[in-house]
Amino acid sequence: MLAERMNSLTPYVPGEQPRDRSYVKLNTNENPYPPTPKIAEYLSRFDPEVLRLYPDPASLKLRQAIAEAEGVTADNVFAANGSDELLAFAFYAFFDGERGSLNFPEFTYTFYPVYCDLHGIPFQKIPMKKDFAINLEGFLDNPGCGSVFPNPNAPTGMALSRSRIRDLLKAYPADRVVIVDEAYIDFGAESAAPLIEEFGNLLIARTFSKGGSLAGLRLGYALGQSQLIEALTTVKDSFNSYPVDTLAQNLGVLAVQDAAYYTDINRRICDTRDLFMKDLKRQGWEVLPSLSNFVFTRKAGLSGEDIYLALREKGFLVRYFRHGGIEDFVRITIGMPEDMQALAGAMAGLEGKR
Ligand SMILES: *Cc1c(COP(=O)(O)O)cnc(C)c1O
């Protein structure tokens, strides 16, 4: 019954959305604060009549609002139904096996290999540095058909500076696309966006899901020179002309235009993160330096699964990974200050058995 190509698919497994009891949910990097109050106000007087018509296929008002905020023009902006969709389009548009493998870090967002399987793109995992930083030199050793990495990286939370990314781009073949996935750019790291003017092969992926507190809306966008944006539009229009619905376009504009609100809540998250990291370190946890809304931590003698299970018992949901090399870590989303304080208390009681 199934097409042959189904045999090569291994779908992405998102963090669990449990229903058995209530948890402090710190496993999928959602924002603990509500989206801008402008959205609640808009929805309270929303007229469903606007849903009778198809959305603007080009998402022009949203792209213009983003362009204005970023100091570019709308033809440098592509809007998508979540950055996952935009990554799927970008992989299709820019990468193929003819020019070699797609490079991404050994420990990174696990959707990348899934899209490679979907589109039949061979890939190569570039080993991390000893301290779990992304090894950009490794990306240059064999540029392949292109590269993708998050900055800050997930699940480590560690960031690269803009000048390091610029060095990579200067040495990288100009006809191969480099995607910098900035899903976590609102938590203190330097964006590569100012480099778009200089490098025609740089595509930046952004989402409203983390910093924008709109994971349920499914809205993401790309920034790049117009030839890259045009290619993404060609893929979009070969798949679904209207991926971004009217509500998402309108709410996205409101979110982009309330930068002050988001600066405030995301600064709070950074403050909570820094306190939480300090607490954990004081208790003997190893914590990787994070510029994201999560921390990646471990303690000698405990596996990631041990920690996950013990914290689940205490009502906290965190995430662990089975990949060799990071199986003793857990990734913990930064929530409300009081929740993180309670969690630090719960983690103080965890001691290694081995
Ligand atoms: C969460 C995340 C995304 C996906 O964002 P959506 O817009 O919700 O699809 C993309 N990349 C990374 C690294 C992420 O962590």
Short mmCIF file of C-alpha atoms and ligand atoms in Angstrom, two decimals:
data_model
loop_
_atom_site.label_atom_id
_atom_site.label_comp_id
_atom_site.label_asym_id
_atom_site.label_seq_id
_atom_site.Cartn_x
_atom_site.Cartn_y
_atom_site.Cartn_z
CA MET A 1 0.00 0.00 0.00
CA LEU A 2 2.85 2.40 0.79
CA ALA A 3 5.13 4.12 -1.70
CA GLU A 4 8.69 2.81 -1.75
CA ARG A 5 10.05 6.16 -0.49
CA MET A 6 8.24 5.67 2.82
CA ASN A 7 10.89 3.12 3.79
CA SER A 8 13.52 5.85 4.14
CA LEU A 9 11.53 8.09 6.50
CA THR A 10 12.28 8.33 10.22
CA PRO A 11 10.02 11.07 11.60
CA TYR A 12 11.06 13.69 14.16
CA VAL A 13 9.95 12.97 17.72
CA PRO A 14 8.84 16.16 19.51
CA GLY A 15 8.99 16.54 23.30
CA GLU A 16 6.04 14.91 25.04
CA GLN A 17 2.80 16.82 25.67
CA PRO A 18 1.58 14.79 28.66
CA ARG A 19 -2.00 14.53 29.87
CA ASP A 20 -1.67 12.12 32.82
CA ARG A 21 -1.20 14.89 35.41
CA SER A 22 -0.10 18.52 35.47
CA TYR A 23 3.61 19.20 35.20
CA VAL A 24 5.83 22.20 35.16
CA LYS A 25 6.52 21.80 31.46
CA LEU A 26 10.16 22.57 30.70
CA ASN A 27 10.75 20.17 27.81
CA THR A 28 9.99 21.95 24.52
CA ASN A 29 11.47 25.44 25.01
CA GLU A 30 8.15 27.25 25.02
CA ASN A 31 8.08 30.77 26.46
CA PRO A 32 6.51 30.94 29.96
CA TYR A 33 5.15 34.47 29.40
CA PRO A 34 2.03 35.21 27.34
CA PRO A 35 2.32 36.73 23.85
CA THR A 36 1.99 40.52 23.56
CA PRO A 37 -1.29 41.83 25.08
CA LYS A 38 -1.94 43.45 21.68
CA ILE A 39 -2.84 39.94 20.50
CA ALA A 40 -5.42 39.35 23.24
CA GLU A 41 -6.93 42.71 22.42
CA TYR A 42 -7.06 41.92 18.69
CA LEU A 43 -8.66 38.52 19.28
CA SER A 44 -11.30 39.95 21.61
CA ARG A 45 -12.70 42.04 18.76
CA PHE A 46 -11.87 39.60 15.94
CA ASP A 47 -14.43 39.38 13.12
CA PRO A 48 -14.55 35.85 11.63
CA GLU A 49 -15.71 37.40 8.35
CA VAL A 50 -12.05 37.88 7.42
CA LEU A 51 -11.68 34.07 7.36
CA ARG A 52 -14.14 33.78 4.48
CA LEU A 53 -11.41 34.81 2.08
CA TYR A 54 -8.07 33.16 1.34
CA PRO A 55 -5.06 34.75 3.03
CA ASP A 56 -2.59 36.93 1.14
CA PRO A 57 -0.42 34.23 -0.52
CA ALA A 58 2.64 36.52 -0.26
CA SER A 59 2.13 37.48 3.43
CA LEU A 60 3.14 40.96 2.32
CA LYS A 61 2.08 43.03 5.35
CA LEU A 62 3.85 40.63 7.68
CA ARG A 63 6.98 40.60 5.53
CA GLN A 64 6.97 44.39 5.42
CA ALA A 65 6.65 44.60 9.20
CA ILE A 66 9.56 42.16 9.64
CA ALA A 67 11.61 43.99 7.00
CA GLU A 68 11.09 47.29 8.79
CA ALA A 69 12.17 45.79 12.11
CA GLU A 70 15.27 44.24 10.50
CA GLY A 71 16.28 47.19 8.33
CA VAL A 72 15.87 45.25 5.06
CA THR A 73 13.15 45.16 2.39
CA ALA A 74 10.25 42.73 2.01
CA ASP A 75 12.04 40.89 -0.80
CA ASN A 76 14.63 39.84 1.81
CA VAL A 77 11.92 38.14 3.90
CA PHE A 78 10.10 34.83 3.41
CA ALA A 79 7.19 33.88 5.71
CA ALA A 80 6.32 30.28 6.56
CA ASN A 81 4.07 28.12 8.68
CA GLY A 82 6.67 27.72 11.43
CA SER A 83 10.41 27.71 10.82
CA ASP A 84 10.21 23.92 10.47
CA GLU A 85 8.28 24.42 7.23
CA LEU A 86 10.73 27.02 6.04
CA LEU A 87 13.62 24.64 6.74
CA ALA A 88 11.84 21.92 4.74
CA PHE A 89 11.48 24.34 1.79
CA ALA A 90 15.07 25.55 2.12
CA PHE A 91 16.51 22.02 2.18
CA TYR A 92 14.51 21.26 -0.97
CA ALA A 93 15.57 24.47 -2.70
CA PHE A 94 19.29 24.53 -1.91
CA PHE A 95 20.69 21.09 -1.10
CA ASP A 96 21.14 17.97 -3.16
CA GLY A 97 23.49 15.01 -3.27
CA GLU A 98 25.03 16.08 -6.60
CA ARG A 99 27.47 18.42 -4.87
CA GLY A 100 28.07 16.32 -1.77
CA SER A 101 26.60 16.02 1.71
CA LEU A 102 24.86 18.64 3.81
CA ASN A 103 26.91 19.52 6.89
CA PHE A 104 25.46 20.01 10.35
CA PRO A 105 26.83 19.64 13.87
CA GLU A 106 27.01 16.22 15.52
CA PHE A 107 24.70 17.36 18.34
CA THR A 108 22.01 19.65 17.01
CA TYR A 109 18.36 20.03 16.07
CA THR A 110 17.20 16.52 15.17
CA PHE A 111 14.83 17.73 12.46
CA TYR A 112 17.79 18.28 10.08
CA PRO A 113 18.43 14.58 9.38
CA VAL A 114 14.66 14.05 9.09
CA TYR A 115 14.39 16.59 6.26
CA CYS A 116 17.47 15.09 4.62
CA ASP A 117 15.71 11.71 4.56
CA LEU A 118 12.51 13.29 3.25
CA HIS A 119 14.30 15.01 0.36
CA GLY A 120 16.98 12.36 -0.25
CA ILE A 121 19.89 14.61 0.77
CA PRO A 122 23.03 12.86 2.09
CA PHE A 123 24.39 14.45 5.27
CA GLN A 124 27.53 14.56 7.32
CA LYS A 125 27.66 15.27 11.06
CA ILE A 126 30.60 17.50 12.03
CA PRO A 127 32.05 16.43 15.42
CA MET A 128 31.77 19.00 18.21
CA LYS A 129 34.76 20.55 19.92
CA LYS A 130 35.70 19.06 23.31
CA ASP A 131 33.69 21.74 25.13
CA PHE A 132 30.59 20.98 22.96
CA ALA A 133 31.03 24.14 20.84
CA ILE A 134 30.27 23.91 17.11
CA ASN A 135 33.47 23.26 15.18
CA LEU A 136 33.24 25.66 12.21
CA GLU A 137 36.66 24.59 10.88
CA GLY A 138 35.11 21.15 10.41
CA PHE A 139 32.47 22.68 8.13
CA LEU A 140 35.23 24.06 5.90
CA ASP A 141 37.17 20.80 5.60
CA ASN A 142 34.45 19.49 3.31
CA PRO A 143 31.92 22.19 2.40
CA GLY A 144 29.65 19.60 0.72
CA CYS A 145 26.42 20.91 -0.83
CA GLY A 146 25.86 23.37 2.02
CA SER A 147 25.67 23.75 5.79
CA VAL A 148 23.10 24.33 8.48
CA PHE A 149 23.50 25.00 12.20
CA PRO A 150 21.45 26.70 14.90
CA ASN A 151 22.92 29.73 16.65
CA PRO A 152 22.68 29.39 19.59
CA ASN A 153 22.87 25.64 19.07
CA ALA A 154 20.24 23.25 20.42
CA PRO A 155 20.42 21.28 22.66
CA THR A 156 23.66 22.80 24.03
CA GLY A 157 22.48 26.43 24.18
CA MET A 158 25.99 27.58 23.19
CA ALA A 159 26.39 30.50 20.78
CA LEU A 160 28.93 31.55 18.16
CA SER A 161 29.86 35.20 17.69
CA ARG A 162 28.93 37.02 14.48
CA SER A 163 32.59 37.42 13.63
CA ARG A 164 33.14 33.63 13.79
CA ILE A 165 30.20 33.13 11.42
CA ARG A 166 31.59 35.83 9.15
CA ASP A 167 34.95 34.04 9.06
CA LEU A 168 33.18 30.84 8.02
CA LEU A 169 31.24 32.61 5.26
CA LYS A 170 34.37 34.33 3.94
CA ALA A 171 36.09 30.98 3.51
CA TYR A 172 33.01 29.05 2.33
CA PRO A 173 32.21 28.49 -1.38
CA ALA A 174 29.92 31.38 -2.40
CA ASP A 175 27.68 29.07 -4.45
CA ARG A 176 26.68 26.87 -1.47
CA VAL A 177 24.03 27.99 0.97
CA VAL A 178 24.72 28.32 4.70
CA ILE A 179 21.59 28.34 6.88
CA VAL A 180 21.92 29.87 10.34
CA ASP A 181 18.89 28.75 12.35
CA GLU A 182 18.24 31.58 14.81
CA ALA A 183 15.33 29.98 16.69
CA TYR A 184 16.91 31.13 19.99
CA ILE A 185 18.33 34.50 18.95
CA ASP A 186 16.18 36.48 21.41
CA PHE A 187 18.12 35.34 24.48
CA GLY A 188 21.41 37.18 24.23
CA ALA A 189 23.38 35.90 21.22
CA GLU A 190 24.52 38.00 18.23
CA SER A 191 22.41 37.65 15.10
CA ALA A 192 24.08 37.01 11.75
CA ALA A 193 21.41 39.15 10.04
CA PRO A 194 23.78 42.10 9.38
CA LEU A 195 25.88 39.73 7.22
CA ILE A 196 23.13 39.18 4.66
CA GLU A 197 24.18 42.20 2.64
CA GLU A 198 27.72 40.85 2.31
CA PHE A 199 26.95 37.17 1.65
CA GLY A 200 24.44 36.08 -1.00
CA ASN A 201 24.58 32.48 0.24
CA LEU A 202 23.50 33.23 3.82
CA LEU A 203 19.95 32.32 4.83
CA ILE A 204 18.73 33.04 8.34
CA ALA A 205 15.83 31.05 9.79
CA ARG A 206 13.72 32.62 12.54
CA THR A 207 10.62 31.61 14.45
CA PHE A 208 7.92 33.25 16.59
CA SER A 209 7.71 30.04 18.66
CA LYS A 210 10.38 30.73 21.28
CA GLY A 211 11.10 34.43 21.85
CA GLY A 212 7.70 35.38 20.40
CA SER A 213 5.74 33.09 22.75
CA LEU A 214 3.61 31.93 19.80
CA ALA A 215 4.52 28.25 19.35
CA GLY A 216 0.84 27.39 18.87
CA LEU A 217 0.44 29.88 16.01
CA ARG A 218 3.05 28.19 13.76
CA LEU A 219 4.89 31.15 12.28
CA GLY A 220 8.45 31.49 11.08
CA TYR A 221 10.45 33.46 8.54
CA ALA A 222 13.70 33.57 6.64
CA LEU A 223 16.02 36.50 5.94
CA GLY A 224 18.35 36.48 2.94
CA GLN A 225 19.19 38.11 -0.36
CA SER A 226 16.28 38.21 -2.80
CA GLN A 227 17.51 35.33 -5.00
CA LEU A 228 17.30 32.97 -2.02
CA ILE A 229 13.85 34.30 -1.05
CA GLU A 230 12.64 33.83 -4.64
CA ALA A 231 13.79 30.19 -4.59
CA LEU A 232 11.89 29.58 -1.36
CA THR A 233 8.79 31.18 -2.90
CA THR A 234 9.07 28.85 -5.89
CA VAL A 235 9.11 25.82 -3.56
CA LYS A 236 6.21 27.21 -1.50
CA ASP A 237 4.09 27.77 -4.59
CA SER A 238 4.84 24.24 -5.76
CA PHE A 239 3.56 22.85 -2.46
CA ASN A 240 0.91 25.16 -0.97
CA SER A 241 0.28 28.76 -2.09
CA TYR A 242 -1.26 29.70 1.26
CA PRO A 243 0.80 28.15 4.05
CA VAL A 244 0.49 31.15 6.39
CA ASP A 245 -3.12 31.74 7.40
CA THR A 246 -4.74 35.17 7.83
CA LEU A 247 -4.75 35.00 11.61
CA ALA A 248 -1.05 34.10 11.76
CA GLN A 249 -0.16 36.93 9.36
CA ASN A 250 -2.11 39.50 11.39
CA LEU A 251 -0.93 38.34 14.80
CA GLY A 252 2.64 38.16 13.50
CA VAL A 253 2.48 41.85 12.57
CA LEU A 254 1.32 42.71 16.11
CA ALA A 255 4.15 40.68 17.62
CA VAL A 256 6.81 42.28 15.39
CA GLN A 257 5.52 45.74 16.23
CA ASP A 258 5.65 45.21 19.99
CA ALA A 259 9.40 44.72 20.29
CA ALA A 260 9.45 46.52 23.65
CA TYR A 261 7.19 43.89 25.24
CA TYR A 262 9.30 41.04 23.92
CA THR A 263 12.58 42.65 24.93
CA ASP A 264 11.18 42.84 28.45
CA ILE A 265 9.92 39.23 28.80
CA ASN A 266 12.96 37.74 27.12
CA ARG A 267 15.30 39.75 29.33
CA ARG A 268 13.45 38.30 32.32
CA ILE A 269 14.02 34.81 30.94
CA CYS A 270 17.75 35.55 30.58
CA ASP A 271 17.90 36.81 34.19
CA THR A 272 16.07 33.70 35.44
CA ARG A 273 18.41 31.52 33.37
CA ASP A 274 21.54 33.12 34.79
CA LEU A 275 20.28 32.68 38.37
CA PHE A 276 19.25 29.07 37.70
CA MET A 277 22.65 28.27 36.17
CA LYS A 278 24.37 29.73 39.22
CA ASP A 279 22.17 27.64 41.54
CA LEU A 280 22.93 24.46 39.62
CA LYS A 281 26.68 25.10 39.54
CA ARG A 282 26.67 25.72 43.28
CA GLN A 283 25.11 22.27 43.66
CA GLY A 284 27.83 20.60 41.63
CA TRP A 285 26.04 20.37 38.27
CA GLU A 286 28.05 20.94 35.11
CA VAL A 287 26.16 23.52 33.03
CA LEU A 288 27.14 24.48 29.47
CA PRO A 289 27.26 28.26 28.88
CA SER A 290 23.80 29.12 27.53
CA LEU A 291 22.60 32.09 25.49
CA SER A 292 19.22 30.47 24.89
CA ASN A 293 16.01 29.92 26.87
CA PHE A 294 17.19 26.52 28.09
CA VAL A 295 20.20 25.01 29.84
CA PHE A 296 22.04 21.76 29.15
CA THR A 297 23.32 20.17 32.31
CA ARG A 298 24.63 16.95 33.86
CA LYS A 299 25.96 15.59 37.13
CA ALA A 300 28.53 12.83 37.57
CA GLY A 301 26.96 9.44 38.20
CA LEU A 302 23.54 10.28 36.73
CA SER A 303 22.26 9.50 33.23
CA GLY A 304 19.91 11.87 31.41
CA GLU A 305 17.17 9.31 31.83
CA ASP A 306 17.81 9.05 35.61
CA ILE A 307 17.45 12.80 35.94
CA TYR A 308 14.40 12.93 33.67
CA LEU A 309 12.62 10.19 35.63
CA ALA A 310 13.47 11.62 39.06
CA LEU A 311 12.25 15.09 38.06
CA ARG A 312 9.12 13.72 36.38
CA GLU A 313 8.28 12.08 39.71
CA LYS A 314 8.57 15.52 41.32
CA GLY A 315 6.32 17.13 38.72
CA PHE A 316 8.91 18.68 36.37
CA LEU A 317 9.13 17.69 32.73
CA VAL A 318 12.57 18.03 31.11
CA ARG A 319 14.16 16.44 28.04
CA TYR A 320 16.99 13.96 27.62
CA PHE A 321 18.57 12.47 24.51
CA ARG A 322 19.72 8.97 23.70
CA HIS A 323 22.56 10.01 21.34
CA GLY A 324 25.92 8.67 22.50
CA GLY A 325 28.03 11.53 23.91
CA ILE A 326 25.14 13.55 25.39
CA GLU A 327 23.13 10.77 27.05
CA ASP A 328 24.07 12.02 30.52
CA PHE A 329 22.66 15.53 29.92
CA VAL A 330 19.19 16.96 30.34
CA ARG A 331 17.88 20.02 28.53
CA ILE A 332 15.78 22.24 30.75
CA THR A 333 13.64 25.09 29.40
CA ILE A 334 13.69 28.28 31.46
CA GLY A 335 10.23 28.87 32.93
CA MET A 336 8.87 31.30 35.51
CA PRO A 337 11.32 32.36 38.27
CA GLU A 338 9.35 30.57 41.01
CA ASP A 339 9.25 27.33 38.99
CA MET A 340 13.00 27.44 38.38
CA GLN A 341 13.64 28.06 42.04
CA ALA A 342 11.48 25.04 42.94
CA LEU A 343 13.26 22.96 40.30
CA ALA A 344 16.69 23.93 41.61
CA GLY A 345 15.45 22.76 45.01
CA ALA A 346 14.34 19.43 43.54
CA MET A 347 17.66 19.00 41.71
CA ALA A 348 19.64 19.66 44.90
CA GLY A 349 18.43 16.29 46.13
CA LEU A 350 19.69 14.31 43.11
CA GLU A 351 22.95 12.51 43.72
CA GLY A 352 24.88 10.15 41.44
CA LYS A 353 24.65 6.47 42.32
CA ARG A 354 27.61 5.30 40.29
C1 LIG B 1 12.05 25.14 17.91
C2 LIG B 1 13.06 25.10 16.82
C3 LIG B 1 12.69 25.28 15.49
C4 LIG B 1 11.25 25.21 15.04
O1 LIG B 1 10.51 26.29 15.19
P1 LIG B 1 9.01 26.32 14.69
O2 LIG B 1 8.90 27.69 14.12
O3 LIG B 1 8.17 26.12 15.91
O4 LIG B 1 8.77 25.28 13.64
C5 LIG B 1 13.67 25.33 14.52
N1 LIG B 1 14.97 25.19 14.85
C6 LIG B 1 15.36 24.98 16.11
C7 LIG B 1 16.80 24.80 16.40
C8 LIG B 1 14.42 24.92 17.12
O5 LIG B 1 14.79 24.66 18.37
#
